[in-house]
Coordinates of C-alpha atoms and ligand atoms in Angstrom, one line a residue:
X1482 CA -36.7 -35.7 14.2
X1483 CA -39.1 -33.3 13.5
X1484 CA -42.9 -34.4 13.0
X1485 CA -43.1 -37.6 12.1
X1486 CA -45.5 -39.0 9.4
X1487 CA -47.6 -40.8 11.6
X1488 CA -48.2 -37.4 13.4
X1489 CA -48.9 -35.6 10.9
X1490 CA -51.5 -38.2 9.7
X1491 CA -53.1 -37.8 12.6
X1492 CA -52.9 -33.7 12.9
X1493 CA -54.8 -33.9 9.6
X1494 CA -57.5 -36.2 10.9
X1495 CA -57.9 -33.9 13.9
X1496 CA -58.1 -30.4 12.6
X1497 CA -61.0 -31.8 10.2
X1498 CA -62.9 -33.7 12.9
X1499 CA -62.5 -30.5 15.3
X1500 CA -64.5 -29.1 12.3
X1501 CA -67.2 -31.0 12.2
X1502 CA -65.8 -33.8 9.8
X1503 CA -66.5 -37.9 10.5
X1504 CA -63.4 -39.7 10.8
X1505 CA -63.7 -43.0 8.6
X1506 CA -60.9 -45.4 8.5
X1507 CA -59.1 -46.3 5.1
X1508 CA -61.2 -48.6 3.1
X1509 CA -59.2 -51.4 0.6
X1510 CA -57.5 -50.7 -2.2
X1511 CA -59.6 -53.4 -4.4
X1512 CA -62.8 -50.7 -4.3
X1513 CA -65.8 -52.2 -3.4
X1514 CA -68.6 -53.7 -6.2
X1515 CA -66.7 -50.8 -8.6
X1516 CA -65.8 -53.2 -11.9
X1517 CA -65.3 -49.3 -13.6
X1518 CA -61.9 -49.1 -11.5
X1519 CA -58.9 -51.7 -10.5
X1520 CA -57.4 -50.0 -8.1
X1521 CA -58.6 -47.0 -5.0
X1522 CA -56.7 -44.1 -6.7
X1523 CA -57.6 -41.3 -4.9
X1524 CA -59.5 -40.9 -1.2
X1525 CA -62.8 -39.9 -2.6
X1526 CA -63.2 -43.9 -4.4
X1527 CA -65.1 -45.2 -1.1
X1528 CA -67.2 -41.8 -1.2
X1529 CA -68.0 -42.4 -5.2
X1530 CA -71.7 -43.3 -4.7
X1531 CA -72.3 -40.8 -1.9
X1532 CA -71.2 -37.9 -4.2
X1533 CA -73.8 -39.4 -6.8
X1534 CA -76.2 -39.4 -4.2
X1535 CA -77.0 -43.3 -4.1
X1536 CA -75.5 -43.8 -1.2
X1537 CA -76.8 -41.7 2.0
X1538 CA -74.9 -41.6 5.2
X1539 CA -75.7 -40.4 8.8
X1540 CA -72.7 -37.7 8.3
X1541 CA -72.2 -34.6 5.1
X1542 CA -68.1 -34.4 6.2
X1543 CA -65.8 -36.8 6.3
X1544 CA -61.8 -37.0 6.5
X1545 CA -60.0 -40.0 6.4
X1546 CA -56.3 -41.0 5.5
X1547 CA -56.7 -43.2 2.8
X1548 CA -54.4 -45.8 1.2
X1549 CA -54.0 -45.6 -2.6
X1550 CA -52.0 -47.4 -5.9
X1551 CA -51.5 -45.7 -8.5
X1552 CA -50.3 -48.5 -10.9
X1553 CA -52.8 -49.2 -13.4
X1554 CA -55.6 -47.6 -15.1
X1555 CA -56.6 -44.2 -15.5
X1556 CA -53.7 -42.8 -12.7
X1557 CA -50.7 -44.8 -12.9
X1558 CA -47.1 -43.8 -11.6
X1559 CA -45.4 -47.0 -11.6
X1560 CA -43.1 -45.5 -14.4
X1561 CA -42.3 -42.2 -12.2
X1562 CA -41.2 -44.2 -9.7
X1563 CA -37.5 -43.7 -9.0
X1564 CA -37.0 -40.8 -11.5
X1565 CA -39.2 -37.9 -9.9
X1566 CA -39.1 -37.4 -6.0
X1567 CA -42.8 -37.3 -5.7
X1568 CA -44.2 -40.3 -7.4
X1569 CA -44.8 -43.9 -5.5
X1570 CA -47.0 -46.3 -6.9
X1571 CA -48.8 -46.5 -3.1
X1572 CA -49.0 -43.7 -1.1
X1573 CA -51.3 -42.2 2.0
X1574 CA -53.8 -39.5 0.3
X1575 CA -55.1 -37.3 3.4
X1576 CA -58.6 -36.0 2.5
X1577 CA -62.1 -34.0 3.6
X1578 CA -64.9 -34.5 1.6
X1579 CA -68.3 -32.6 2.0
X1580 CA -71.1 -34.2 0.7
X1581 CA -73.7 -31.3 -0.5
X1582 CA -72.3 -29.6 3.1
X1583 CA -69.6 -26.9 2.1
X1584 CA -68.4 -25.8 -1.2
X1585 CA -65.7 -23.5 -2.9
X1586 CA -65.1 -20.9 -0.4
X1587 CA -64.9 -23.1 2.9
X1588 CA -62.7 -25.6 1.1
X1589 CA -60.2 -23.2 -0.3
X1590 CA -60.3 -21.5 4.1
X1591 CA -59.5 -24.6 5.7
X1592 CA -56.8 -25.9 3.1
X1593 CA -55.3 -22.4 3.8
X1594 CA -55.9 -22.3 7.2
X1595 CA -54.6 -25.7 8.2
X1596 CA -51.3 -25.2 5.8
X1597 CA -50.4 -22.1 7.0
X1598 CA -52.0 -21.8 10.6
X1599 CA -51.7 -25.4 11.8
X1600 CA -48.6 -26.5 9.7
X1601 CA -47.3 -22.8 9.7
X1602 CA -46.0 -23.2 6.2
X1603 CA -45.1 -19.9 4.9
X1604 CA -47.3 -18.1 2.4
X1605 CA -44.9 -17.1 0.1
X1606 CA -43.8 -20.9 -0.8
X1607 CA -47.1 -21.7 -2.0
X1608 CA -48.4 -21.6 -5.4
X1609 CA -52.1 -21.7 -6.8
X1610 CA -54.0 -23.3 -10.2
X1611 CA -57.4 -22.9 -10.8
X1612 CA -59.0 -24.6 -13.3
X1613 CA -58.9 -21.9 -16.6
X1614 CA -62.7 -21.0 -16.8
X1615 CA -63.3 -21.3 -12.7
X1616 CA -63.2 -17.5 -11.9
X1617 CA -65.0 -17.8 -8.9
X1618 CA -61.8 -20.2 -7.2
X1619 CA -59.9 -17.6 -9.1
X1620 CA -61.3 -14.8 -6.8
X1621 CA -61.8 -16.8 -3.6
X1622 CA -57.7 -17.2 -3.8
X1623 CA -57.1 -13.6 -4.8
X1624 CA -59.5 -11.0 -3.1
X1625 CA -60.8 -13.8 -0.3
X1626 CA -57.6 -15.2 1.3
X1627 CA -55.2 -13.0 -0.6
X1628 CA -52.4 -15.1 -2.4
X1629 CA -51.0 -12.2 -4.8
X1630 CA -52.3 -12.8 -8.5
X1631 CA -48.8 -13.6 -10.1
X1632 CA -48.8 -17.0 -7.7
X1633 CA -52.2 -17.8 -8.9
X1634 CA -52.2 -19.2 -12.5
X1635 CA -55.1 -20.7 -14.6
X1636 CA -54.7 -24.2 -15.9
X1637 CA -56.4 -26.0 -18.7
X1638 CA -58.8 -29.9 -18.4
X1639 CA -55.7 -31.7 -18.5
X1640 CA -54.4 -30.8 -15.3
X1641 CA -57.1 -28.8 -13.6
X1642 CA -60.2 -31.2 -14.1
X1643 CA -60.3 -34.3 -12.0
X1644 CA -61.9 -37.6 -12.8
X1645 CA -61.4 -41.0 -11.0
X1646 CA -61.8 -42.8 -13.6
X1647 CA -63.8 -42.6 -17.4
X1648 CA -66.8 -42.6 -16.0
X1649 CA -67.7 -41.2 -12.6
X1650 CA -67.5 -37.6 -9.8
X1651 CA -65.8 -35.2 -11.6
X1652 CA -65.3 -31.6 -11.6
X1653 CA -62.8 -28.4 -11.6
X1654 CA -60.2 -28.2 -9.1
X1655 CA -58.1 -26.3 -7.6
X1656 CA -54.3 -27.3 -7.0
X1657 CA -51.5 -26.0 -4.1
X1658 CA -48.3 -26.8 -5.1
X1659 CA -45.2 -25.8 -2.8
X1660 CA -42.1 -24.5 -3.8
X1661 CA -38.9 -26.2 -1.9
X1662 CA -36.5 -23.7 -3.6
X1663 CA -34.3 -22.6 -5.9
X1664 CA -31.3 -25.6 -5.5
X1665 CA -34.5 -28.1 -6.5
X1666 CA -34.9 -27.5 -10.6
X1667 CA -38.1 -27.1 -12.1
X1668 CA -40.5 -24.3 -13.0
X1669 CA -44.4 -23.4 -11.6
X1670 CA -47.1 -25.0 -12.3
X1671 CA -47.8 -24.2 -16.1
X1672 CA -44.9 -23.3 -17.2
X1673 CA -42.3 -26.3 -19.5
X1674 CA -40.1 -26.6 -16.6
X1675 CA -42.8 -27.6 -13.7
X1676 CA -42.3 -31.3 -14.1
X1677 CA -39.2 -30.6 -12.2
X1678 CA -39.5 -31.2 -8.2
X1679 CA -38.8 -27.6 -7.7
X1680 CA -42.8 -26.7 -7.2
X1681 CA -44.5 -29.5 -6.0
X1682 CA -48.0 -30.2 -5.9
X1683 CA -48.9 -31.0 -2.4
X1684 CA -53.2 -30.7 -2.2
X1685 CA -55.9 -31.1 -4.5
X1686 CA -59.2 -29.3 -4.2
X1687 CA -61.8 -31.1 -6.3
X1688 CA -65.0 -28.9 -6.8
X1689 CA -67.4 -32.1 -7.7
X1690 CA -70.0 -31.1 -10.2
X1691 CA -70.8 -33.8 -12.1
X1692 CA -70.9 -37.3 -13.2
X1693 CA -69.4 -37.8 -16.6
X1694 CA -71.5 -41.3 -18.6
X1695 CA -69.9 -43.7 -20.9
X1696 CA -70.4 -41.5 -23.9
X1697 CA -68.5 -38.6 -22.3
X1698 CA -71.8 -36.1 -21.4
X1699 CA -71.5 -34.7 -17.9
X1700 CA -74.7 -34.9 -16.0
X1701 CA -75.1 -32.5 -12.8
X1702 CA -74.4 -34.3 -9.8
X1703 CA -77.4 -33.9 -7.2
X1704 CA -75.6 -31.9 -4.8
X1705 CA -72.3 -29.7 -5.7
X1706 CA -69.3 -31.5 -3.7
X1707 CA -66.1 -31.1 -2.1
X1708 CA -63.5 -33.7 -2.7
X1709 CA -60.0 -32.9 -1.7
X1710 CA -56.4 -34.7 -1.5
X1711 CA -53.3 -34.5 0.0
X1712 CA -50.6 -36.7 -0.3
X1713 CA -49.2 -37.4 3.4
X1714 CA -45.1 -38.3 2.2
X1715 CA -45.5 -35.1 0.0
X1716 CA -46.3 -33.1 2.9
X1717 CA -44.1 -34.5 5.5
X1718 CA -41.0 -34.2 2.9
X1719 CA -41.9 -30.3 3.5
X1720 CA -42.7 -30.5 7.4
X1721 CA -39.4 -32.8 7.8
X1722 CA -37.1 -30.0 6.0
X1723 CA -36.4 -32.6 2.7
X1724 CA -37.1 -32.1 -1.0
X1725 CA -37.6 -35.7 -1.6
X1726 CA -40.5 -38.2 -0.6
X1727 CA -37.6 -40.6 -0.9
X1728 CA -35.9 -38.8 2.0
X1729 CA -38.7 -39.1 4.7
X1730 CA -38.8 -41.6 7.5
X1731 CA -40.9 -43.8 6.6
X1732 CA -39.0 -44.2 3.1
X1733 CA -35.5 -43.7 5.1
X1734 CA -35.7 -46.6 7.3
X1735 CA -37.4 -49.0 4.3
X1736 CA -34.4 -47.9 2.2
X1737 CA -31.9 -48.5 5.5
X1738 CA -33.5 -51.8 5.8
X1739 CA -33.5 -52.7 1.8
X1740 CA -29.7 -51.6 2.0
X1741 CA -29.0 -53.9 4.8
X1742 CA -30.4 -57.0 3.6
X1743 CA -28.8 -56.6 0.5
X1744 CA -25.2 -55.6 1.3
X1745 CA -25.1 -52.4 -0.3
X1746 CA -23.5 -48.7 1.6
X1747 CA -24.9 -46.4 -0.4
X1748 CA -28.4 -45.3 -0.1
X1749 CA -28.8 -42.7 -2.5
X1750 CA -29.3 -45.3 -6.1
X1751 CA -32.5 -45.6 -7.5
X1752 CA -33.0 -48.9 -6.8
X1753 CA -33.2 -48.9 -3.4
X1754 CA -35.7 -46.4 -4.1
X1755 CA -37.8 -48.3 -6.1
X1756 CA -37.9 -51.4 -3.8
X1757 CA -38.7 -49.1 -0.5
X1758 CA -41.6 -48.0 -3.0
X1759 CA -42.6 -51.5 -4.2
X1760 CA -42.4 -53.2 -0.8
X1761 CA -45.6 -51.1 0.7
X1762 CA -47.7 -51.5 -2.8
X1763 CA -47.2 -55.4 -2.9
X1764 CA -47.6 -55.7 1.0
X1765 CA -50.6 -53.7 1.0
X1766 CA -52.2 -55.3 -2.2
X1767 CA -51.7 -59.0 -0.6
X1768 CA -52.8 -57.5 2.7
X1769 CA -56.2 -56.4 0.5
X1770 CA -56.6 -59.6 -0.8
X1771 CA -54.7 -59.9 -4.2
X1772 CA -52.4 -62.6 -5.2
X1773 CA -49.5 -62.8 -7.6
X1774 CA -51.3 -64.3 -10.5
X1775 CA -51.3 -63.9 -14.6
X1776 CA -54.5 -61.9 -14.9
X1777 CA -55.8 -58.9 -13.6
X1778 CA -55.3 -56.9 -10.2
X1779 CA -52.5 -60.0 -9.8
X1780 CA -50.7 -59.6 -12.8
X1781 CA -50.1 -55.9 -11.6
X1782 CA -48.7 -57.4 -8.6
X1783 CA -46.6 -59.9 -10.3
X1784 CA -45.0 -57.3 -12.1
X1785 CA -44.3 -54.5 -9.5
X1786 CA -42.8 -57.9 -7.3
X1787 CA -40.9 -58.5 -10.1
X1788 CA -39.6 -55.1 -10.9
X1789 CA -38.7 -54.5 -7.1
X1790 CA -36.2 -57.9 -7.7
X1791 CA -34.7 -56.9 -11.0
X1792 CA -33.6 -53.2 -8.8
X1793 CA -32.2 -56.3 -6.0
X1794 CA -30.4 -58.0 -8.7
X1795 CA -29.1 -54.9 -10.1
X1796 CA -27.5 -53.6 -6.5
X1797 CA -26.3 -57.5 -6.4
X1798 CA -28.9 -59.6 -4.0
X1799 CA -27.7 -62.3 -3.5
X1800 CA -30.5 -64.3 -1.6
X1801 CA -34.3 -63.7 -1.7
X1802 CA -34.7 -60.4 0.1
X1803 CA -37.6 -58.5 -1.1
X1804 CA -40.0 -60.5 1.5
X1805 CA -37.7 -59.9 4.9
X1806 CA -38.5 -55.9 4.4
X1807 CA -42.1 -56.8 5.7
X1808 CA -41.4 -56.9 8.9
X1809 CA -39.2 -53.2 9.0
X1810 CA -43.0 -52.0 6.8
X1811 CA -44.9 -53.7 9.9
X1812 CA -43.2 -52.0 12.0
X1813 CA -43.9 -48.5 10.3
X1814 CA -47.2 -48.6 9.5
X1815 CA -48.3 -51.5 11.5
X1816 CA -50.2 -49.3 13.9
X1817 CA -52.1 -47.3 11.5
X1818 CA -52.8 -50.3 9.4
X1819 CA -53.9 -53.0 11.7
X1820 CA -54.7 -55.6 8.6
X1821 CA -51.1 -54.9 8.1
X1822 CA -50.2 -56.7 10.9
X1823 CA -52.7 -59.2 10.4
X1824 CA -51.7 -60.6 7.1
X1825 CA -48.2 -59.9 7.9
X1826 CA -47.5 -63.9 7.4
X1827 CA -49.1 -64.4 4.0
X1828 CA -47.3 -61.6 2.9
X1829 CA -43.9 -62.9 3.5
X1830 CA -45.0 -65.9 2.2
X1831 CA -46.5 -65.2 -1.3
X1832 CA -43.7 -62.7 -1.5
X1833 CA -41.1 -65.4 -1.1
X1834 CA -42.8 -67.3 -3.4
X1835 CA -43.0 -65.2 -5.8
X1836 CA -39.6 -64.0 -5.9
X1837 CA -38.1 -67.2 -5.7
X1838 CA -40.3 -68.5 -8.9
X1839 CA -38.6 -65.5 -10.6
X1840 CA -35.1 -65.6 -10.0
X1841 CA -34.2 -68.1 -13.2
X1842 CA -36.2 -66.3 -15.5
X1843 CA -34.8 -62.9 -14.6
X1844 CA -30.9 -64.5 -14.8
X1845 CA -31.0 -66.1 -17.8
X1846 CA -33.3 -63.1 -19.1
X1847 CA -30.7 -60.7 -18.2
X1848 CA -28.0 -62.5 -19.3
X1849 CA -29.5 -62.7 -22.8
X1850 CA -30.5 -59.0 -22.8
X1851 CA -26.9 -57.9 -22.0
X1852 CA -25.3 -59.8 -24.8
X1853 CA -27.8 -58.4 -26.8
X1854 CA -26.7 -54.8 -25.3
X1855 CA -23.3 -55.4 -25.2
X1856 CA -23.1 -56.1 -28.7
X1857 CA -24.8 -53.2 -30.2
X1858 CA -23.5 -50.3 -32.5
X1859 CA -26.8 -48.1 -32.1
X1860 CA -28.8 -46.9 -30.0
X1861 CA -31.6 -49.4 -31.0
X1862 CA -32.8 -52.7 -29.5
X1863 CA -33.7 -55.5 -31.6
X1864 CA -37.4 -56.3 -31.9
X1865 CA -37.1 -59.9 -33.1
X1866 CA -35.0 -60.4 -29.8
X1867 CA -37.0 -58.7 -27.3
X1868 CA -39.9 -60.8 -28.6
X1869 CA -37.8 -63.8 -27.7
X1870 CA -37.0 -62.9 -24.6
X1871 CA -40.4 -62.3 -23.6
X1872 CA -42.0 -65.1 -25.6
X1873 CA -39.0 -67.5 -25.0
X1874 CA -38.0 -66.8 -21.9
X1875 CA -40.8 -65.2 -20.2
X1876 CA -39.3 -62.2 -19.3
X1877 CA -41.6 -59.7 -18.6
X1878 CA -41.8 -56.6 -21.0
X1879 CA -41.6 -53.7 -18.6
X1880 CA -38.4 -54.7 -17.7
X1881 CA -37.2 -55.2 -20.7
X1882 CA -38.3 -51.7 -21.2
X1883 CA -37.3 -50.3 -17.9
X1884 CA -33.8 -51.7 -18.9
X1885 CA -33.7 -49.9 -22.5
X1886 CA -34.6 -46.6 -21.0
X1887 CA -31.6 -46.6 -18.2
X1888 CA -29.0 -47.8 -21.1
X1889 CA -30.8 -44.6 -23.6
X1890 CA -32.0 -47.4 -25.6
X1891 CA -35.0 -47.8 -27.2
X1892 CA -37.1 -50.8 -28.6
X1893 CA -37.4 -51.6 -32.3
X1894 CA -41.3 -51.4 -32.2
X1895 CA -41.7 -52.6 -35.8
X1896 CA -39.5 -55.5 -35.7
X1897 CA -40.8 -56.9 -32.1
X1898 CA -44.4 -56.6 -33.9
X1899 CA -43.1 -58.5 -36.8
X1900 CA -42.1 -61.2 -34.6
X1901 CA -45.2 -61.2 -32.8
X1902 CA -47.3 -61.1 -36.3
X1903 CA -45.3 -64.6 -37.1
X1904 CA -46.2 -65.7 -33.7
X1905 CA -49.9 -65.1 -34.1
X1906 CA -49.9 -67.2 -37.7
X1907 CA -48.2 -70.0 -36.7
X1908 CA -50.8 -70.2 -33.8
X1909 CA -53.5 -69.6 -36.4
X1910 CA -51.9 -72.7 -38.5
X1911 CA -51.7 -74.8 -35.0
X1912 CA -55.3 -74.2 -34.7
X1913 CA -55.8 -75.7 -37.7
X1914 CA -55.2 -78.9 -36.1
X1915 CA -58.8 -78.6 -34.1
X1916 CA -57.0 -76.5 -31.1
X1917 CA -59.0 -73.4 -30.5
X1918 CA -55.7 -71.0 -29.9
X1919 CA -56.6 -68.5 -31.5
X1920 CA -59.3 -66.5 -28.7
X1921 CA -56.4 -66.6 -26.6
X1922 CA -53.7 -65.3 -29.5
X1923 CA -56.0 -62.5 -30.6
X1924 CA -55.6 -61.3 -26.7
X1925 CA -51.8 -60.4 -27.8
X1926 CA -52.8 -57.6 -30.6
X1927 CA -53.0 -55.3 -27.9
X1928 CA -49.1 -53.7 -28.0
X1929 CA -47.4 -55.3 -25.3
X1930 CA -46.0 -51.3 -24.9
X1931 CA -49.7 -50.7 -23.3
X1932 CA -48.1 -51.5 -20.0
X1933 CA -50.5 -52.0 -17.3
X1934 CA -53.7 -51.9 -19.0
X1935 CA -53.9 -54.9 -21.1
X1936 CA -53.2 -57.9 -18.6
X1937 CA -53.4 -61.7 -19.0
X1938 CA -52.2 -61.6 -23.2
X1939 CA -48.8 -61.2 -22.4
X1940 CA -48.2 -64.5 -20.4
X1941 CA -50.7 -66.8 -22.3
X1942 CA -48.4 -66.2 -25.5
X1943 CA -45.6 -67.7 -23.5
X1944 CA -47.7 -70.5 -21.8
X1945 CA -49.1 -71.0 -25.2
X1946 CA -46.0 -72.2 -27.0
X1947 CA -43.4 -73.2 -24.6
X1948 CA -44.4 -74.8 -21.7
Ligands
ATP2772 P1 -49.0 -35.0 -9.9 O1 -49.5 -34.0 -10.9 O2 -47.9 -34.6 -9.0 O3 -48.8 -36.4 -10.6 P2 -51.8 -35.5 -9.4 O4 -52.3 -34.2 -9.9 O5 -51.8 -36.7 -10.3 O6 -50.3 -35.3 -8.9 P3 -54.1 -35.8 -7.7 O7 -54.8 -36.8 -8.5 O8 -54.5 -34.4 -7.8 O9 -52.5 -35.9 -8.0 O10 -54.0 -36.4 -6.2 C1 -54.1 -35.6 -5.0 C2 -52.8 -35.5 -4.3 O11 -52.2 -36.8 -4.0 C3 -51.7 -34.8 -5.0 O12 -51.8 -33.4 -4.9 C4 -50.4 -35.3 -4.3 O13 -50.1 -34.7 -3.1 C5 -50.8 -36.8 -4.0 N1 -50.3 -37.7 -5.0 C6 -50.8 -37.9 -6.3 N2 -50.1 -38.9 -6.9 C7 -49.2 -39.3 -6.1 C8 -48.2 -40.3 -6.1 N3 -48.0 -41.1 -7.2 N4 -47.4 -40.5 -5.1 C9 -47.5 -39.7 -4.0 N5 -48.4 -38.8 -3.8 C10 -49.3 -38.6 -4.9
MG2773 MG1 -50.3 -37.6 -11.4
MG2774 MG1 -51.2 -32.7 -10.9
MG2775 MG1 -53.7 -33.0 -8.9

């Protein structure tokens, strides 16, 4: 094997501390007294108040390896998952921050220095963005270290302005993207094909400038920032000579194991995929402190549990399985995640639990759903019935979704409000008889095609009325 991941982790830390960086250790993934955010998204969230300057530390550069899920909120993958090679909904983001220390120039030298001195990546697969009105990036790249103008391209807010969140550090940044190739399709970075895997972001350079407020004015931060990111499987896909995150170690031997356990030979399908993805987000979140639960940061574990044992049912598990990959995940990342280790039991166990308290729901969901699929001369699912299904039966919306978009199907929006509108007047006419059901109703108005934002409505409806 060439590099491994955990090496490379560590060559990151390494080159930054030679220069002058702190090493800190991965903080949780629930952020700290932060009620703006529900999950660490990127490796600056621990760093959010030193960048605002309310937080002072004995150090201006840091580096750290630092877990993230991106499954909710402002950043959220979970729907990439399994269709693009680049996407988890947890992943390692490798990062040095300065804190009023260094700015554009220095950050922009060791990016290039460490990708194509220490990693000896070779120039001419690397790409550039800057953000569209940053000339001085612009030049830094061009005249400074030298990356031939018609790889550099300038990129609007959307892509080439960072934010954490709503609120919070934000500024212009600058992005390196790789390109694995011509037999990869997609297109570079601005161009309609570059969703493709072809050229592939790999590092983020955030230039922090300011905090944005509620109302959307951005105030200067005290001191101009560096923020940067790099995603540790995207980088190892490169280093370990594969065009898919999928294909790493660390994702090989979870998808080995996943294939095992459930009796399946071939380890290219989607699923697998998707369960070697879910397994580190659920372990990790229980490991942080969440809990399967119908509100909150637990409802967005409920559901990616639940989604990892739908793509188990689909390769034909037979017998709870999600909860015996812990141990293979242990194993892996184990060392560099001590609390891993740690919590390894109540893991297994609210895992087990969980997916065991599923298991009806999702066969006599699935078994509705497919007569329902089976049955139909368009290309439309009915709304009345997916209503049912997920007011009836309980079963949950995403997958009911998730399961439309694999058959080219989509969801008759109008008719699964409808449903829902009859829904919310019989409750109103229930609470007629003195029960107050209505604050909890109203929570439903929300579409239930929100996904991860809204919460807690979706299962009250169905504790509500049929339990
Ligand atoms: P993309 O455009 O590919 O979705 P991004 O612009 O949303 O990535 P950033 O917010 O800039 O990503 O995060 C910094 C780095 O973290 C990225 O350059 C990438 O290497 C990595 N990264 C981001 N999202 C993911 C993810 N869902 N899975 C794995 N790595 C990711
Ligand atoms: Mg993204
Ligand atoms: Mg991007
Ligand atoms: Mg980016």
């Amino acid at each position: 094997m060439s590099i491994t991941s955990a090496e490379i982790r560590e060559k990151f830390i390494q080159f930054f501390e030679q220069r002058g960086h702190q090493r800190v250790p991965s903080a949780s993934m629930i952020p700290a007294n932060d009620p703006t955010l529900l999950f660490t998204n990127a490796g600056m969230v621990p760093f959010k108040d030193v960048f605002l300057g309310t937080d002072k530390r004995n150090y201006t550069r840091a580096t750290s390896a630092q877990r993230c899920l991106r499954a909710g909120g402002k950043h959220n993958d979970l729907e990439n998952v399994g269709y693009t090679a680049r996407h988890h909904t947890f992943f390692e983001m490798l990062g040095n921050f300065s804190f009023g220390d260094y700015f554009k120039t220095e950050a922009i030298e060791f990016a290039w220095h460490f990708l194509t001195q220490e990693l000896q990546l070779p120039a001419e697969k690397l790409w550039v963005t800057v953000f569209e009105e940053d000339d001085e990036a612009y030049d830094i790249w061009a005249k400074h270290i030298g990356v031939p103008e018609d790889r550099i391209s300038r990129i609007g807010v959307k892509d080439n302005f960072w934010s954490m969140g709503d609120t919070g550090p934000c500024g212009p940044c600058s992005e390196v993207f790789y390109d694995h190739g011509p037999e990869v399709w997609g297109g570079p970075p601005g161009t309609p094909e570059e969703d493709g895997d072809r050229y592939i972001e790999i590092w983020n350079l955030v230039f922090m400038q300011y905090n944005r407020q509620a109302d959307g004015t951005m105030e200067p931060l005290p001191n101009p920032s560096i923020d940067t990111g790099m995603g540790l499987e995207r980088i190892a896909a490169i280093l370990q000579g594969v065009h898919s995150n999928y294909e790493i170690d660390t994702f090989q031997a979870l998808i080995k194991r996943s294939a095992d356990i459930i009796g399946v030979s071939d380890l290219s399908s989607k699923s697998l995929r998707v369960i070697a993805d879910h397994i580190r987000s659920c372990s990790f979140l229980i490991a942080d402190g969440v809990m399967p639960s119908n509100e909150g940061r637990g409802y967005v574990l409920r559901r990616i549990i639940r989604r990892a044992v739908r793509h188990g049912n689909l390769l034909g598990a037979k017998q709870t399985f999600f909860y015996q990959l812990v141990d293979e995940l242990v194993k892996l990342m184990g060392e560099a995640y001590p609390e891993l280790v740690e919590k390894r039991h109540i893991i297994e166990d609210a895992l087990k639990r969980e997916e065991q308290q599923f298991e009806k729901t999702l066969e006599r969901g699935l078994a509705i759903l497919n007569d329902e699929i089976k049955q139909l001369s368009g290309n439309t699912l009915n709304g009345e019935v997916v209503f049912k299904l997920y007011d009836t039966y309980g079963f949950p919306m995403d997958l009911t979704a998730d399961i439309a978009r694999e058959n080219e199907l989509v969801i008759d929006e109008e008719g699964f409000n409808a449903a829902m509108q009859a829904q919310r007047e019989r409750a109103q006419k229930a609470s007629q008889f003195g029960v107050d059901y209505n604050a909890q109703v109203k929570a439903t108005t929300k579409s239930v095609f929100d996904g991860y934002t809204e919460d807690k409505a979706q299962t009250t409806v169905v504790e509500l009325f049929h339990e």
